[in-house]
Coordinates of C-alpha atoms in Angstrom, one line a residue:
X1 CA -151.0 -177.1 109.6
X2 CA -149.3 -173.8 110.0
X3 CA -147.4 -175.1 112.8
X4 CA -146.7 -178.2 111.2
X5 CA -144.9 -176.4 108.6
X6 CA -143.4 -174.1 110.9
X7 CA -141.6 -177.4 112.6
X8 CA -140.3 -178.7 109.8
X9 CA -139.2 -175.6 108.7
X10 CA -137.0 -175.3 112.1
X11 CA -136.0 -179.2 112.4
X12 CA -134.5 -178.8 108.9
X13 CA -132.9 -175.5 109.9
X14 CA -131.3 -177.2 112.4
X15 CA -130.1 -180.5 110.5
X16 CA -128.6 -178.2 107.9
X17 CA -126.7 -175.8 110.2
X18 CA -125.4 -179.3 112.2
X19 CA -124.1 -181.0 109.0
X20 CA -122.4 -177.0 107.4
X21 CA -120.8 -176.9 111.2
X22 CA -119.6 -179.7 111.1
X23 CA -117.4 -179.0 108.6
X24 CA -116.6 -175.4 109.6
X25 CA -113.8 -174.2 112.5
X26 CA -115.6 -173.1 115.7
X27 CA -115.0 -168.9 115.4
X28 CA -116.5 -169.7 111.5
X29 CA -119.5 -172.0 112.6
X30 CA -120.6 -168.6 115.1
X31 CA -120.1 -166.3 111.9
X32 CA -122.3 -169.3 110.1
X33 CA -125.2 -168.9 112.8
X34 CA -125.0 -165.1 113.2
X35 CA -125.9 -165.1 108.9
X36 CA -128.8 -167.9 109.4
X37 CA -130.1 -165.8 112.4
X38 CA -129.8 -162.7 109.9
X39 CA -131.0 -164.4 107.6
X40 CA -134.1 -166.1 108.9
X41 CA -135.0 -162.4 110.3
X42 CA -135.4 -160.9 106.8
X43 CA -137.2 -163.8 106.0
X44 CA -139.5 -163.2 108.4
X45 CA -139.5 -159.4 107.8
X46 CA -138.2 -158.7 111.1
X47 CA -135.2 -156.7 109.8
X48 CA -135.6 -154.9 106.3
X49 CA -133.0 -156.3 103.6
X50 CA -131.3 -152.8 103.2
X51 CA -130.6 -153.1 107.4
X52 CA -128.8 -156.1 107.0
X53 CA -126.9 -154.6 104.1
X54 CA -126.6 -151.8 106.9
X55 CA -124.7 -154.6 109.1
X56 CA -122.8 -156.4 106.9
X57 CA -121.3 -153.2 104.7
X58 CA -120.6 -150.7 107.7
X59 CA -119.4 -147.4 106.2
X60 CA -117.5 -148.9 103.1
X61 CA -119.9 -146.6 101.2
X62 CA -119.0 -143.6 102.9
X63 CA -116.9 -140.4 101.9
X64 CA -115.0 -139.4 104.6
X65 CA -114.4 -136.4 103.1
X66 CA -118.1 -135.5 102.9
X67 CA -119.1 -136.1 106.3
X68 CA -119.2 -134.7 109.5
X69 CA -116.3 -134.3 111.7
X70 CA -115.9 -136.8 114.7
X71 CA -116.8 -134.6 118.0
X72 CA -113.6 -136.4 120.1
X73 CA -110.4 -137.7 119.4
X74 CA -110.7 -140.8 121.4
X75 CA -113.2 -142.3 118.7
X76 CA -111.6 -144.2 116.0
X77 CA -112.3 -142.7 112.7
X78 CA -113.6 -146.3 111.2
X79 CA -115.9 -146.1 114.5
X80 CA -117.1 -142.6 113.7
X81 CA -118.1 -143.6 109.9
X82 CA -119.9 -146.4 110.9
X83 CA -121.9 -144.5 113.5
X84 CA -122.6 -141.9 110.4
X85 CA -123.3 -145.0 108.4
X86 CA -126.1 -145.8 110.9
X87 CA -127.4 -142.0 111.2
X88 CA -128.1 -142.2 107.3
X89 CA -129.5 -145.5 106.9
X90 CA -131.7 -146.4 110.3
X91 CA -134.3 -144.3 112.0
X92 CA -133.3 -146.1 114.6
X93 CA -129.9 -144.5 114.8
X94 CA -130.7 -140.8 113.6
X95 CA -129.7 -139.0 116.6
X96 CA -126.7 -141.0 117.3
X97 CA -123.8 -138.4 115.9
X98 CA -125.8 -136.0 118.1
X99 CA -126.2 -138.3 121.3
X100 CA -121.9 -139.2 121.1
X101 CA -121.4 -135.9 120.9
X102 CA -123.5 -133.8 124.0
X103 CA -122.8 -137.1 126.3
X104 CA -119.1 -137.4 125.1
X105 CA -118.1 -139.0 128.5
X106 CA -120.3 -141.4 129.1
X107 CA -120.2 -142.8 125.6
X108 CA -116.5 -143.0 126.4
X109 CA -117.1 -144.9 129.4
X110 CA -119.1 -147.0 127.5
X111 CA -116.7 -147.3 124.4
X112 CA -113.7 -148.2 126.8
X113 CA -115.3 -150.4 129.1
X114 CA -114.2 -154.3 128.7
X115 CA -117.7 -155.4 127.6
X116 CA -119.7 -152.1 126.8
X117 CA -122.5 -154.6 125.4
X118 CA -123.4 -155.6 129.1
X119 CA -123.4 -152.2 130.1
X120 CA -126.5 -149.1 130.0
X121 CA -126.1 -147.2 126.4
X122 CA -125.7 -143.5 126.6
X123 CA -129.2 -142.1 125.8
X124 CA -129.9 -141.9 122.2
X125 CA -133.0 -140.2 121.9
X126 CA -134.1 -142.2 118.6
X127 CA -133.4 -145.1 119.6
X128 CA -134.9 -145.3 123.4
X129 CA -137.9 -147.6 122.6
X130 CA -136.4 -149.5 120.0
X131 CA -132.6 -150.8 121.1
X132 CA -133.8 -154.3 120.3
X133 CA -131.0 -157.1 119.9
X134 CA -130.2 -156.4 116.6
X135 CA -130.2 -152.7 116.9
X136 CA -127.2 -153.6 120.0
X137 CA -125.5 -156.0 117.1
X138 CA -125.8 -152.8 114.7
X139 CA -124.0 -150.5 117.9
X140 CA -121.5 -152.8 118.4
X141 CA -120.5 -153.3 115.1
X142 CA -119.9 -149.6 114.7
X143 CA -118.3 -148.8 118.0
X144 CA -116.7 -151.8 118.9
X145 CA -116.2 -154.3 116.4
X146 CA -114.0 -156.6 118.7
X147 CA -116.9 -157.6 120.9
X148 CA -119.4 -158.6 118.0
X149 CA -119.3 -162.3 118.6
X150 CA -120.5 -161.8 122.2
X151 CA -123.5 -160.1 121.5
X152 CA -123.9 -162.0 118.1
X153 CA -124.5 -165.5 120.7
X154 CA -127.2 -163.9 122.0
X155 CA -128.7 -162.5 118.8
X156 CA -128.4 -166.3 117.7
X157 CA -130.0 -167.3 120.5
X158 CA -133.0 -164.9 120.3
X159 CA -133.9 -165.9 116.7
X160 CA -132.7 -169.4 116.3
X161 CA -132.6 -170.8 120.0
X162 CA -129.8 -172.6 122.3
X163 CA -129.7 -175.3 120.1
X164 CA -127.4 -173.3 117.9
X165 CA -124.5 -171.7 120.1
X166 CA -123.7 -175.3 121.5
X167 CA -120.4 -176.6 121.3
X168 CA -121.0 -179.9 120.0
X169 CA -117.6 -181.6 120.3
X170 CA -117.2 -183.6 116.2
X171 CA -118.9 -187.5 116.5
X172 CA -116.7 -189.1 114.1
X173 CA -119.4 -192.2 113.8
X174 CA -122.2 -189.9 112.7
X175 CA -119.8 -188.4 109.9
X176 CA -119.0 -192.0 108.8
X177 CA -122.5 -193.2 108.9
X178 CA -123.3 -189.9 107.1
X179 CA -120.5 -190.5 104.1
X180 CA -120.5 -193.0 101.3
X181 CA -118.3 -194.4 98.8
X182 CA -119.2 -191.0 96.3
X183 CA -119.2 -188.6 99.5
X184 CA -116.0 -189.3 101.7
X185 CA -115.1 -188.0 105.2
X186 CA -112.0 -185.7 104.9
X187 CA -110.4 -184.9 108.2
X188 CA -107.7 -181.6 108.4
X189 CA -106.3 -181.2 111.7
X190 CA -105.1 -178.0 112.5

């Protein structure tokens, strides 16, 4: 029966995230499955609520007054706060500040490369048996927010499956077999 359940529970997942995506943009409907896949985690208790929080806060809550300095100019400060951020709310992450700063260069290898998520992370002592997927999201997000959709997909893809990084291209007959004469089809091309 558990399985059962467990089916159903994934079949509607799916119907629900097909018929909100259909009425999202593309770069929206992968912001839309990164949430669900968030989502369906805590729900699970993979991650902890206060670690999404974590993720979807940064270091907004931070004093940059109050914390310490960034060890090398070629981090941006934003970076640097989030990677404090992490230090204070993740075991995962609580020798980060100290791992950027004793292996400065290869963290700037790493930082500047064109896809650092595809690449080894510097060693970060903490964090060595536990850099999971969504402990690389939380790395990303910090150090380089411009690739978080990449590694996002394949986040998506470890919780939710395939099925939910697809580009399915809009079936305008489904949408009007779906509507009715109190729930019209509104088209905006853009």
């Amino acid at each position: 029966a558990a399985l059962r359940v467990k089916e159903i529970v994934e079949e509607l997942t799916l119907l629900v995230f097909r018929h909100v995506k259909r009425g999202l943009f593309s770069k929206d409907a992968d912001v839309f499955a990164l949430l669900l896949a968030l989502r369906v985690n805590v729900a699970d208790e993979v991650i902890a609520e206060d670690q999404l929080h974590c993720f979807l806060k940064g270091s907004f809550s931070i004093n940059p007054e109050t914390v310490r300095r960034k060890p090398y100019n070629w981090i941006p400060e934003t970076s640097w706060l989030n990677c404090v951020q992490l230090f204070h709310s993740m075991q995962t992450f609580r020798d980060l500040p100290d791992s950027i700063q004793h292996f400065g260069e290869q963290w700037r290898y790493w930082h500047a490369s064109e896809s650092p998520e595809t690449h080894k992370i510097p060693d970060i002592p903490s964090a060595s048996e536990r850099m999971d997927r969504f402990a690389l999201l939380l790395l990303v997000r910090a150090l380089r927010m411009d690739r978080i959709l990449f590694v996002a997909k394949d986040y998506v893809v470890s919780v939710l499956g395939e099925k939910f990084v697809e580009l399915i291209p809009f079936n305008l007959d489904a949408a009007v077999a779906d509507s009715s004469e109190k729930m019209p089809v509104v088209c905006i091309l853009s």
